[in-house]
PDB file of C-alpha atoms and ligand atoms in Angstrom:
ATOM      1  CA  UNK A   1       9.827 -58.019 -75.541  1.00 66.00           C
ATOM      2  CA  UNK A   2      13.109 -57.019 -73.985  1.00 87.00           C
ATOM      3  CA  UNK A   3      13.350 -53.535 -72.254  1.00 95.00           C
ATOM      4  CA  UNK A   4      15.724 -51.458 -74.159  1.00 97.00           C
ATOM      5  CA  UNK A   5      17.752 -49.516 -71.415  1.00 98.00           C
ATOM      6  CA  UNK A   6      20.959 -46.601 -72.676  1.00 98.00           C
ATOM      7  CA  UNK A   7      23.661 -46.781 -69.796  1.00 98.00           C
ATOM      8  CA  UNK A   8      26.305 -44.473 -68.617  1.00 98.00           C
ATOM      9  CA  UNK A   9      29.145 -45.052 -67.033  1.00 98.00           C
ATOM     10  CA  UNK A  10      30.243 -41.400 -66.179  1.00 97.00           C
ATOM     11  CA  UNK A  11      33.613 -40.317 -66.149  1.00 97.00           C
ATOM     12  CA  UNK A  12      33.833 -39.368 -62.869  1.00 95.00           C
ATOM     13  CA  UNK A  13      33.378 -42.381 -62.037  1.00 98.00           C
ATOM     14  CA  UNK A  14      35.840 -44.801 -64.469  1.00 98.00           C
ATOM     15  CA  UNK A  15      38.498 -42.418 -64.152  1.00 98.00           C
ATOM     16  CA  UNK A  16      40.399 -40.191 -61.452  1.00 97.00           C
ATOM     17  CA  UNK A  17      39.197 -36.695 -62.669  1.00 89.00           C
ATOM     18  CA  UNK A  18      42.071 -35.414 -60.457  1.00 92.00           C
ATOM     19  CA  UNK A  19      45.164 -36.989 -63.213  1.00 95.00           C
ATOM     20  CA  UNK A  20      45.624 -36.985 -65.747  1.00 95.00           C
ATOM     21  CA  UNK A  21      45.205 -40.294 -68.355  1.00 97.00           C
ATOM     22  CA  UNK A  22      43.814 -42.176 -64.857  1.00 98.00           C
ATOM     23  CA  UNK A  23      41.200 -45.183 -65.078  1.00 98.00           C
ATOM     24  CA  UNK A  24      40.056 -46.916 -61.982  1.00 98.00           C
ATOM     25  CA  UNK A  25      40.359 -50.019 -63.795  1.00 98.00           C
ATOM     26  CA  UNK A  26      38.785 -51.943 -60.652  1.00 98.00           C
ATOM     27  CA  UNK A  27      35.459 -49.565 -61.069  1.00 98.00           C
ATOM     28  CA  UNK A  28      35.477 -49.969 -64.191  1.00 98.00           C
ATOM     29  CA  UNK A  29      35.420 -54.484 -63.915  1.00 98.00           C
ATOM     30  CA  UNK A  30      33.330 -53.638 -61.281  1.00 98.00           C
ATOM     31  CA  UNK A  31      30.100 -51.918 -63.393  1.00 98.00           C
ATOM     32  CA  UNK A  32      31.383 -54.735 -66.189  1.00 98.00           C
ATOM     33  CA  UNK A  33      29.770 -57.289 -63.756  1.00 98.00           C
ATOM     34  CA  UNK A  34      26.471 -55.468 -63.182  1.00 98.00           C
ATOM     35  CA  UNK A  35      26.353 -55.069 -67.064  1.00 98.00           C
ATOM     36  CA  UNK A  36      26.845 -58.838 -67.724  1.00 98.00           C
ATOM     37  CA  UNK A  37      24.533 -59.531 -64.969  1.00 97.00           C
ATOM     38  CA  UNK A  38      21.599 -56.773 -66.295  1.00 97.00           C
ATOM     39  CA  UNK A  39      22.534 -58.792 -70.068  1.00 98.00           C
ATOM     40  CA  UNK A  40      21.985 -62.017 -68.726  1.00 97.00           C
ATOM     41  CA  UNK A  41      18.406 -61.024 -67.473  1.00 95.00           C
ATOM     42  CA  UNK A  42      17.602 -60.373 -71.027  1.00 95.00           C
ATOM     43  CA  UNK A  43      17.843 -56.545 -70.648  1.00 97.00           C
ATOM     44  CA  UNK A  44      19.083 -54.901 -74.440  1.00 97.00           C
ATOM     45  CA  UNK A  45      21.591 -52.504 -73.571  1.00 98.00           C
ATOM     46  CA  UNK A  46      23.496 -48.899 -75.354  1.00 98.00           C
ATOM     47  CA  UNK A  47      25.969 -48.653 -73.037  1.00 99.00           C
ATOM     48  CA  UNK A  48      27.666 -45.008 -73.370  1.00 98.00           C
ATOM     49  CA  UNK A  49      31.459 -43.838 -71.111  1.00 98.00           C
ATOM     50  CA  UNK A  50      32.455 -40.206 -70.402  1.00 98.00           C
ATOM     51  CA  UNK A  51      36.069 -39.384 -70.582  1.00 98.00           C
ATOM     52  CA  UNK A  52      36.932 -37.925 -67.321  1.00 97.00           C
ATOM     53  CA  UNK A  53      40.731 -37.233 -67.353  1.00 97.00           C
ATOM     54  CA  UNK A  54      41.499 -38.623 -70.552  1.00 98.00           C
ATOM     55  CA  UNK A  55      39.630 -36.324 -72.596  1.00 98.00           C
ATOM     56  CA  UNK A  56      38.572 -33.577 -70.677  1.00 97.00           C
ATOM     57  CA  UNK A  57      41.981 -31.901 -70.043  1.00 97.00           C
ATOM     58  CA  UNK A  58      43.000 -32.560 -73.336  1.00 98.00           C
ATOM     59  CA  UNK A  59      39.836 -30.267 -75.044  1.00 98.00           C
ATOM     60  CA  UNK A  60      40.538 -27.932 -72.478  1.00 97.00           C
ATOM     61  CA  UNK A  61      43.631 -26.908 -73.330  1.00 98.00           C
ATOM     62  CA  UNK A  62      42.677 -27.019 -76.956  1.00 98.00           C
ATOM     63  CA  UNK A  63      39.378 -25.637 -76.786  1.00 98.00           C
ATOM     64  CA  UNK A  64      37.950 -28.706 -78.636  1.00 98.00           C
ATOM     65  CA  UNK A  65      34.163 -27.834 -77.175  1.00 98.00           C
ATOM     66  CA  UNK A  66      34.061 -24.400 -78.713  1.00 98.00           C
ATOM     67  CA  UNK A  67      34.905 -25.160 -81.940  1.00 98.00           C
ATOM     68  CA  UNK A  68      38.238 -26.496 -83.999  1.00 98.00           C
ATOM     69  CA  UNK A  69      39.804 -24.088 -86.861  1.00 98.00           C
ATOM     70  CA  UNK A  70      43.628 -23.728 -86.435  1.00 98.00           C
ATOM     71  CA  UNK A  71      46.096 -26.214 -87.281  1.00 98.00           C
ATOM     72  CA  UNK A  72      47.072 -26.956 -83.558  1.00 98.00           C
ATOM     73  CA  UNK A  73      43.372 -26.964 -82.442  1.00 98.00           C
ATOM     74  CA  UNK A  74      42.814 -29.780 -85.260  1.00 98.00           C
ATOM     75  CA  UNK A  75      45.661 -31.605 -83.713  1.00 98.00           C
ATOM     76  CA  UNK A  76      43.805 -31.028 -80.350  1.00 98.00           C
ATOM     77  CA  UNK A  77      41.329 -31.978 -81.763  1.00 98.00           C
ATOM     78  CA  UNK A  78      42.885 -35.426 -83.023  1.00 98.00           C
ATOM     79  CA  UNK A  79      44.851 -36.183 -79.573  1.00 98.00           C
ATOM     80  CA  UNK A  80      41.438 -35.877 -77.873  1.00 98.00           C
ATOM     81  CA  UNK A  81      40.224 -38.367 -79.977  1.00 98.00           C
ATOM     82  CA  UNK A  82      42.691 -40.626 -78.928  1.00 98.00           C
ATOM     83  CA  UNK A  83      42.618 -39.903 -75.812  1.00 98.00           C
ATOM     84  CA  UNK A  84      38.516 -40.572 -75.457  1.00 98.00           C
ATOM     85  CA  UNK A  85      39.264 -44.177 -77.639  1.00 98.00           C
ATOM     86  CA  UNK A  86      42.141 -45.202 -75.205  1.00 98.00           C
ATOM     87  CA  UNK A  87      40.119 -44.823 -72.387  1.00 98.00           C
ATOM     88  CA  UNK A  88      37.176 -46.698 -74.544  1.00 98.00           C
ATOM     89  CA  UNK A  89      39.211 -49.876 -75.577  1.00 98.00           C
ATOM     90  CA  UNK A  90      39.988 -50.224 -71.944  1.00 98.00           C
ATOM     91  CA  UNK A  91      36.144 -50.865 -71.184  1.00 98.00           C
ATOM     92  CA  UNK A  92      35.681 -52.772 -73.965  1.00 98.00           C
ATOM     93  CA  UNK A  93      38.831 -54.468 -73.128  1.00 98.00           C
ATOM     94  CA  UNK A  94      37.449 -55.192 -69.439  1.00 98.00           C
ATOM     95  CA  UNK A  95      33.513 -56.211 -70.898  1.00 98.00           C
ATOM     96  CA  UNK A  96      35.216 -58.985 -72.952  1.00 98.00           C
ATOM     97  CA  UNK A  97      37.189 -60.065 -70.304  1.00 98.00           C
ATOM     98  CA  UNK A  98      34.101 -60.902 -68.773  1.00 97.00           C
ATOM     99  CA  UNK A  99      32.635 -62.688 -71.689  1.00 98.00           C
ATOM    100  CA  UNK A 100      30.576 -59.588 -72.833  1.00 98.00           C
ATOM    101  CA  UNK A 101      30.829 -59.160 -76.780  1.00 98.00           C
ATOM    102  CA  UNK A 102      31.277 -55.051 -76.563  1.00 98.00           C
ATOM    103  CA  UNK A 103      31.804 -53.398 -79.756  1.00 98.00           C
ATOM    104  CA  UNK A 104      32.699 -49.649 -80.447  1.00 98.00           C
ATOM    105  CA  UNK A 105      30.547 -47.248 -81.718  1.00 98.00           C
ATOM    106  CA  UNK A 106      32.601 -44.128 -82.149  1.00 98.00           C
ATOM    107  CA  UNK A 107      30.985 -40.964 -82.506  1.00 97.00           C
ATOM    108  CA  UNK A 108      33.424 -39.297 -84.047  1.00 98.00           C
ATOM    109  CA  UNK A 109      33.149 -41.675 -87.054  1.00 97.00           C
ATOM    110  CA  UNK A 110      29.550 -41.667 -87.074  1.00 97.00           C
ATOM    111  CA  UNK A 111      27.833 -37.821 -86.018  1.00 98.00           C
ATOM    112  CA  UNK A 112      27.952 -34.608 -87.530  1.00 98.00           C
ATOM    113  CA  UNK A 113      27.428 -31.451 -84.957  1.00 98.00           C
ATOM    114  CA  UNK A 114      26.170 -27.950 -86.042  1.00 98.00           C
ATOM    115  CA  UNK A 115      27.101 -25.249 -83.744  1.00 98.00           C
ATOM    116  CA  UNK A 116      27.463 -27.923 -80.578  1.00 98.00           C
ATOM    117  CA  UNK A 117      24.818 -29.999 -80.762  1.00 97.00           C
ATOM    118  CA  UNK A 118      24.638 -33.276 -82.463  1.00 98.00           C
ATOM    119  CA  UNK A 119      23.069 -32.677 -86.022  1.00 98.00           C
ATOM    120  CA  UNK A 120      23.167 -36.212 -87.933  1.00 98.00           C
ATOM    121  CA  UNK A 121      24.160 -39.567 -86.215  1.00 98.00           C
ATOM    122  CA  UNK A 122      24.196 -42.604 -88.435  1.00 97.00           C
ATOM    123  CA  UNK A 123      22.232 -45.474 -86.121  1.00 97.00           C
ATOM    124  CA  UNK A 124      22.535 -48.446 -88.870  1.00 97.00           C
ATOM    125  CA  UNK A 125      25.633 -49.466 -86.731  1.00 97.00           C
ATOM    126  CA  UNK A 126      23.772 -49.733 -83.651  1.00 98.00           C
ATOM    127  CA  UNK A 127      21.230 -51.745 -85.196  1.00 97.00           C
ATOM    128  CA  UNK A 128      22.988 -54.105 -86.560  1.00 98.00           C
ATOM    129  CA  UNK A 129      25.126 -54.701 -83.510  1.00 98.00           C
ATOM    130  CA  UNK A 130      21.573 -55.429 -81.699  1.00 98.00           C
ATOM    131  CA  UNK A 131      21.113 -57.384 -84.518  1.00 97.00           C
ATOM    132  CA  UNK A 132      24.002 -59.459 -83.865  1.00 98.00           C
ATOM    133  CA  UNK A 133      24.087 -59.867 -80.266  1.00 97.00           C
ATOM    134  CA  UNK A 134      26.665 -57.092 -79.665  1.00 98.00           C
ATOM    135  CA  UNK A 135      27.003 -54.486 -76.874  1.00 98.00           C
ATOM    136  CA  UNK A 136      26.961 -51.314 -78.841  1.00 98.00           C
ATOM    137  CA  UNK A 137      29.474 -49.283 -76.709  1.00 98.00           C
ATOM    138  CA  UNK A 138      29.690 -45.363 -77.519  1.00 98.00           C
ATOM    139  CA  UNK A 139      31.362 -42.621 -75.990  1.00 98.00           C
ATOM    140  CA  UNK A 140      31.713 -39.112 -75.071  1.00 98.00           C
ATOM    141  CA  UNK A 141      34.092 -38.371 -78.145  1.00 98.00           C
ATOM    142  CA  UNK A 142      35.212 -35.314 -80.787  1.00 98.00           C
ATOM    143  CA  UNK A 143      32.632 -34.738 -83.950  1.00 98.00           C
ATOM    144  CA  UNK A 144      33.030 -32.922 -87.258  1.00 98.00           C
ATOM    145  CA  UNK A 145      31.140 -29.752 -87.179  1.00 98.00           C
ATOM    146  CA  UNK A 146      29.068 -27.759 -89.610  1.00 98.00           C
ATOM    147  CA  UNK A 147      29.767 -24.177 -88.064  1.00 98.00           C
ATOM    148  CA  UNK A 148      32.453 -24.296 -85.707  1.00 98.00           C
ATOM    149  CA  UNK A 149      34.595 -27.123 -87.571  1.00 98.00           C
ATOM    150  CA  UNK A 150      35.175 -29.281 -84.933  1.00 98.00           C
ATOM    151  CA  UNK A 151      33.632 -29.897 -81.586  1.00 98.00           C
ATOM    152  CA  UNK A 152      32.924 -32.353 -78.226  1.00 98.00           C
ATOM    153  CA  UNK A 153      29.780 -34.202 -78.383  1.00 98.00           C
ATOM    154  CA  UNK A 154      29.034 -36.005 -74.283  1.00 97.00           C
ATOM    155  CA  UNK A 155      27.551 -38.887 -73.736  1.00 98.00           C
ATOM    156  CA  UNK A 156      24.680 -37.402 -72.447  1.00 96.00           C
ATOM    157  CA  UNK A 157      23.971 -35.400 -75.717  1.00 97.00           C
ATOM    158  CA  UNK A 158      24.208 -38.455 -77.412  1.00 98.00           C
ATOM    159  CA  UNK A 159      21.623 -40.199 -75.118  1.00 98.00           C
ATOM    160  CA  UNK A 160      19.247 -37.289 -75.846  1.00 96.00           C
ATOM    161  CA  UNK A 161      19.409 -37.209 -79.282  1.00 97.00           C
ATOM    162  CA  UNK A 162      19.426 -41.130 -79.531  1.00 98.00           C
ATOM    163  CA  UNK A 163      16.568 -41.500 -77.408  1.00 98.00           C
ATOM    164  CA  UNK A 164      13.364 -40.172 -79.444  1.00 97.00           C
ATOM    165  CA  UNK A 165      14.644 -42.249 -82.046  1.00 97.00           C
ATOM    166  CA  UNK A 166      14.952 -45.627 -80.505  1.00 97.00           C
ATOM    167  CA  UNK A 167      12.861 -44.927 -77.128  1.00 97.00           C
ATOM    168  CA  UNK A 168      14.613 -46.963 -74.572  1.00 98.00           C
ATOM    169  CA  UNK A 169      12.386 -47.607 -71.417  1.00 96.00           C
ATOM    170  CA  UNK A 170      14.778 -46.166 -69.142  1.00 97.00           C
ATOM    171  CA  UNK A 171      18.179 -44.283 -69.137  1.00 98.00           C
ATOM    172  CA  UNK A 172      20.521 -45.045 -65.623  1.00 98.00           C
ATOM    173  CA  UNK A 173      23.439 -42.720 -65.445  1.00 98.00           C
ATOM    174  CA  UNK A 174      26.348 -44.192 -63.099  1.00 98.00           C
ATOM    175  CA  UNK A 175      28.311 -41.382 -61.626  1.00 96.00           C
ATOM    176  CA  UNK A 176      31.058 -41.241 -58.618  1.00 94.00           C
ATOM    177  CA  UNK A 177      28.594 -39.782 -56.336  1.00 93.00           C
ATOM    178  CA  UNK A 178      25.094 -41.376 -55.112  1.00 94.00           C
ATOM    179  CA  UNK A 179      22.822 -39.161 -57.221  1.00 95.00           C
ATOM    180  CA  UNK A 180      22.496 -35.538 -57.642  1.00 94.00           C
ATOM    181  CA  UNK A 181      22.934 -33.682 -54.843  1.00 92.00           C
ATOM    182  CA  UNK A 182      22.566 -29.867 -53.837  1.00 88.00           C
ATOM    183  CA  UNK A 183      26.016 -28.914 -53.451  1.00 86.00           C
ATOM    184  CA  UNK A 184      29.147 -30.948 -54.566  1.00 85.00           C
ATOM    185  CA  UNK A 185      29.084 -34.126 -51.825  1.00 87.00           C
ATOM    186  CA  UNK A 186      32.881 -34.547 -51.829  1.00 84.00           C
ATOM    187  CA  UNK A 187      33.110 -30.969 -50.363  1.00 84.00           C
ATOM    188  CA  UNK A 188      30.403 -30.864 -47.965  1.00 86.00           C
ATOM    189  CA  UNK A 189      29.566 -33.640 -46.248  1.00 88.00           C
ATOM    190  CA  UNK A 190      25.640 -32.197 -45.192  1.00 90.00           C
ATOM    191  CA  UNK A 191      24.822 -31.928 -48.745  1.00 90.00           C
ATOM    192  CA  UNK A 192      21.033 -32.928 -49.373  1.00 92.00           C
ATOM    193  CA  UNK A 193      20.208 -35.583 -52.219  1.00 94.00           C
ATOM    194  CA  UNK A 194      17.365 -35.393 -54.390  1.00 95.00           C
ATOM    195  CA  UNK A 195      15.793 -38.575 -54.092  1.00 96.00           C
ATOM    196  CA  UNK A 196      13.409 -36.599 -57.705  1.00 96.00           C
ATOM    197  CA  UNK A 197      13.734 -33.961 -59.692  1.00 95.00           C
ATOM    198  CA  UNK A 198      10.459 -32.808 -61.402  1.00 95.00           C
ATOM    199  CA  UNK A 199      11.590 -32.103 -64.519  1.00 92.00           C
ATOM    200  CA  UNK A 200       8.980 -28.659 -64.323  1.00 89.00           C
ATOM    201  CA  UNK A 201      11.511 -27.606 -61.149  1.00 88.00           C
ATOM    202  CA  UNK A 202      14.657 -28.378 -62.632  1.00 88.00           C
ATOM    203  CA  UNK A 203      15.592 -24.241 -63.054  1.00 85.00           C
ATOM    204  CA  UNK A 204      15.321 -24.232 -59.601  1.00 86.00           C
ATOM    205  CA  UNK A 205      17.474 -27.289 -58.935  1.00 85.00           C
ATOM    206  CA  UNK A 206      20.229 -25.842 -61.630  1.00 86.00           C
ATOM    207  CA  UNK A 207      20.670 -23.001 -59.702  1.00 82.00           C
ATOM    208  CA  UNK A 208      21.760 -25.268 -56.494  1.00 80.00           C
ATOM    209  CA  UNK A 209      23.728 -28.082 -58.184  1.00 77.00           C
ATOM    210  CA  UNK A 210      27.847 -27.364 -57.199  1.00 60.00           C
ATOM    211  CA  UNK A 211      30.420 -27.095 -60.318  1.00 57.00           C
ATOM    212  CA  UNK A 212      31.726 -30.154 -61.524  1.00 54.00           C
ATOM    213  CA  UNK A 213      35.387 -30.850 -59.663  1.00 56.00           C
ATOM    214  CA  UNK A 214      38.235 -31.034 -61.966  1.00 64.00           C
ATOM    215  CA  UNK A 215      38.458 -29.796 -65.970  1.00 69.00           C
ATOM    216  CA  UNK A 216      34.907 -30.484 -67.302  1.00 79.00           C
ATOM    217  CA  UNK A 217      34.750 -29.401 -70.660  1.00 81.00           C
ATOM    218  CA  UNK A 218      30.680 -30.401 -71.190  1.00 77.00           C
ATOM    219  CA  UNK A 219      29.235 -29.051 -68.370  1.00 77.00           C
ATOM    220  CA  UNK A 220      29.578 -31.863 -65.458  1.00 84.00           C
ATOM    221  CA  UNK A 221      25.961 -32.281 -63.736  1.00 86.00           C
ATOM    222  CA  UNK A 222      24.042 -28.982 -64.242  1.00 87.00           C
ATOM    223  CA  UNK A 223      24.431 -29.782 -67.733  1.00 87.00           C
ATOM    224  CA  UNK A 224      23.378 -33.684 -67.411  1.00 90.00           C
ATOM    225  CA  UNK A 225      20.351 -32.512 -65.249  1.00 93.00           C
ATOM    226  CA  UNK A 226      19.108 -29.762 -67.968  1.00 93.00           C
ATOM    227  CA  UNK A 227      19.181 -32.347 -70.958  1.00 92.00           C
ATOM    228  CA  UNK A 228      17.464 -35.162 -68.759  1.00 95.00           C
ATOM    229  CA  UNK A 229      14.874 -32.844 -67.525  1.00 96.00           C
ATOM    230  CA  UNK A 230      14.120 -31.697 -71.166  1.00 95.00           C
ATOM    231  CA  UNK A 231      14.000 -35.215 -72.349  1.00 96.00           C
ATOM    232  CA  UNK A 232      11.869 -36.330 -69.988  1.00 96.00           C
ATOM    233  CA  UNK A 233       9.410 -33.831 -70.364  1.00 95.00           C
ATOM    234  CA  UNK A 234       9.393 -34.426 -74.399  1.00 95.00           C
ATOM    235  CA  UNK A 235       9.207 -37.859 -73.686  1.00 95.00           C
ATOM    236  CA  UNK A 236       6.208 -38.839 -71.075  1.00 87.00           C
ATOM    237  CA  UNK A 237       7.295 -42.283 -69.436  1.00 91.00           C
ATOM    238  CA  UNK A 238      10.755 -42.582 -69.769  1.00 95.00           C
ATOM    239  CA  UNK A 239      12.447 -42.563 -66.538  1.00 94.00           C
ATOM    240  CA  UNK A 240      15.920 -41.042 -66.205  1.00 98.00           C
ATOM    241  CA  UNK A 241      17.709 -42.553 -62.775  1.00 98.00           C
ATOM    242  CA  UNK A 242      21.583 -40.797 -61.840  1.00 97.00           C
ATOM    243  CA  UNK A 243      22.878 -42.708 -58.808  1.00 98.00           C
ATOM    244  CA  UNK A 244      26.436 -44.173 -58.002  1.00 97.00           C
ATOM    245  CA  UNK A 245      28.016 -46.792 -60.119  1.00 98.00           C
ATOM    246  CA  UNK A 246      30.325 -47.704 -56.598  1.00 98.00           C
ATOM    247  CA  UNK A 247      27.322 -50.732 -56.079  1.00 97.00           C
ATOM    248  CA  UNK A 248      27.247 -52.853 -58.608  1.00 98.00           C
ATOM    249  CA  UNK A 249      24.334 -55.085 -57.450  1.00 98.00           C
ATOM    250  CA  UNK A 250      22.444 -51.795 -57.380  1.00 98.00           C
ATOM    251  CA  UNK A 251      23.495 -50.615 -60.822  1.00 98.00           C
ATOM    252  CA  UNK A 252      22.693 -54.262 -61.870  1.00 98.00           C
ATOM    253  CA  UNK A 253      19.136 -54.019 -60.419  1.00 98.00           C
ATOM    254  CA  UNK A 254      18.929 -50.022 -61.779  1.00 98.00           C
ATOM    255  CA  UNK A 255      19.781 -51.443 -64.936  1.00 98.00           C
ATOM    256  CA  UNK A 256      16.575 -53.830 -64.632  1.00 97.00           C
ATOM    257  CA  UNK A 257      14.343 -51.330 -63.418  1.00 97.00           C
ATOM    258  CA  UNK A 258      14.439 -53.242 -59.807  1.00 97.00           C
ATOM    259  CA  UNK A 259      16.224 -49.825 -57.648  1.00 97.00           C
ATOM    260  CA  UNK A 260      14.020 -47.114 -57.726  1.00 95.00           C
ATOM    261  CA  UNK A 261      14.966 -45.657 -54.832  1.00 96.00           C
ATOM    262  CA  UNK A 262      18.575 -45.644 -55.463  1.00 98.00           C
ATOM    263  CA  UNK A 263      20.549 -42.193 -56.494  1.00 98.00           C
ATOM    264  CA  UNK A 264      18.195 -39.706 -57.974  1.00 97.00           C
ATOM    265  CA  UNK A 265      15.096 -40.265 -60.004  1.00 97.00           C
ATOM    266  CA  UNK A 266      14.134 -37.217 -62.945  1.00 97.00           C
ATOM    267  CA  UNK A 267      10.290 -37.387 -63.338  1.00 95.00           C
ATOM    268  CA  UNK A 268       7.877 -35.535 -65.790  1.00 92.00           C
TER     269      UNK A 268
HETATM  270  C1  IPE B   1      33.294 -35.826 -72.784  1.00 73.54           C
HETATM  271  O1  IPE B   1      32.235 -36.716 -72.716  1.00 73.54           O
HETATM  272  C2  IPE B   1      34.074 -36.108 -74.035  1.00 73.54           C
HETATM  273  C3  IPE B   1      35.422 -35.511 -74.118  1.00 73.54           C
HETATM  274  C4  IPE B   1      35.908 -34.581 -73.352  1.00 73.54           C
HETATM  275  C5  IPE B   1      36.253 -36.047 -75.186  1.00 73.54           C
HETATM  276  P1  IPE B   1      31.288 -36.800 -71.456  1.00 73.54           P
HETATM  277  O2  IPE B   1      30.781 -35.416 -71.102  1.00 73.54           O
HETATM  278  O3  IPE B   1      30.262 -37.832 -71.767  1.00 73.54           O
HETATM  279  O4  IPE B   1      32.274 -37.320 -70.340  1.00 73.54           O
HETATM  280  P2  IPE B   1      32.311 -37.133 -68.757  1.00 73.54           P
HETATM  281  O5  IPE B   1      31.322 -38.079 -68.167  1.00 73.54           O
HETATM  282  O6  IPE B   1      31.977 -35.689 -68.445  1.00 73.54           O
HETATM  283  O7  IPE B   1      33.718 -37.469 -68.421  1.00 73.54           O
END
């Protein structure tokens, strides 16, 4: 049976978190290529993108992530929308350039939040895609909102609520830097990388982890690290691995489970 494996391609990574509406289109072929290489190893595949400067400034000036009830926030609230697909049809544009059959899976059509957090996400789509021999391709994205109207639902907190529901063996998040590390790399060189986290120590590890650079309206790493850790606990054998999508033979062997050393593995 093939392993079922949820990907990330962070936005830090696919796009320049310093402008504004920004992709690094030649990252973004790059991590294509592991992906059609992990795919042709028989691997099955959810393949989720952050936003990175497409979205993120957008809900920031809104206020998208805490909640959508004026008339300009709901236009905020649409033009980050667009913003998150425009940066989405340009990796599914890239995947099926390279002969991968990608196919959107848009939260915002498809997952109802309550207070933040992802309440209802209808997974017949995914299925079928499977089903068909798609890519199922979501995306850090706007969703509807019980309490608070509107809101911003990450990649990541769709990876954690997806994952007791279809178990995947592993979940690789690709970021811009080689794993996590204790202070922001970019800004000081001797930062230390965790080659684990325990998920038991990750308070401790929180507390060290630098702010996310640029306008990061879901948290940047602390945030990724905290719903990993809590996954991992509630889920005994799935492995969570966050190392640097900049290598795409080792995201390609990450993807297959074959890189263990690579980036930074969370561990019950
Ligand atoms: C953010 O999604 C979504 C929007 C701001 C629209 P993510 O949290 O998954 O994206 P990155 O990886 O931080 O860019």
């Amino acid at each position: 049976m093939s392993e079922l494996v949820f990907l990330k391609l962070g936005g830090s990574l696919i796009t320049d978190k310093a402008k504004p509406l920004c992709a690094r289109r030649e990252v973004i072929a790059s991590c294509a290529g592991a992906i059609a290489q992990a795919l042709s190893s028989g691997t099955q595949l959810l393949l989720g993108h952050g936003s990175g400067s497409f979205g993120h400034p957008l809900a920031a000036r809104y206020g998208t992530r805490g909640g959508v009830r004026s008339p300009s926030e709901w236009f905020g609230f649409a033009a980050v929308a667009h913003a998150a697909r425009l940066l989405n049809v340009l990796v599914i544009g890239t995947l099926l350039e390279q002969g991968v059959p990608a196919f959107p899976i848009p939260a915002s059509a498809l997952a109802i939040a309550r207070g933040g957090e992802l309440r209802s996400l209808e997974c017949r789509p995914l299925h079928e895609a499977w089903q068909a021999g798609l890519l199922p391709v979501t995306y850090g994205d706007v969703a509807f909102d019980d309490e608070w109207g509107g809101t911003i639902i990450s990649t990541d907190q769709l990876f954690a609520f997806l994952a007791p529901r279809l178990r995947p063996h592993r979940i690789v998040l690709a970021t811009d830097t080689d794993g996590v590390f204790d202070a922001d790399p970019h800004r000081f060189p001797g930062a230390k990388r965790y080659q684990q986290i325990r998920a038991g120590e990750c308070l401790a590890v929180l507390r060290q982890i630098g702010a996310a650079s640029g306008p990061d309206v879901t948290g940047g790493m602390a945030d990724k690290v905290r719903r990993m850790c809590e996954l991992v606990r509630s889920m005994p054998g799935l492995r969570v691995q966050i190392l640097s999508g900049h290598a795409p033979h080792v995201l390609a062997a990450a993807i297959m489970g074959r890189a263990p050393e690579a980036g930074t593995m969370i561990v019950p």
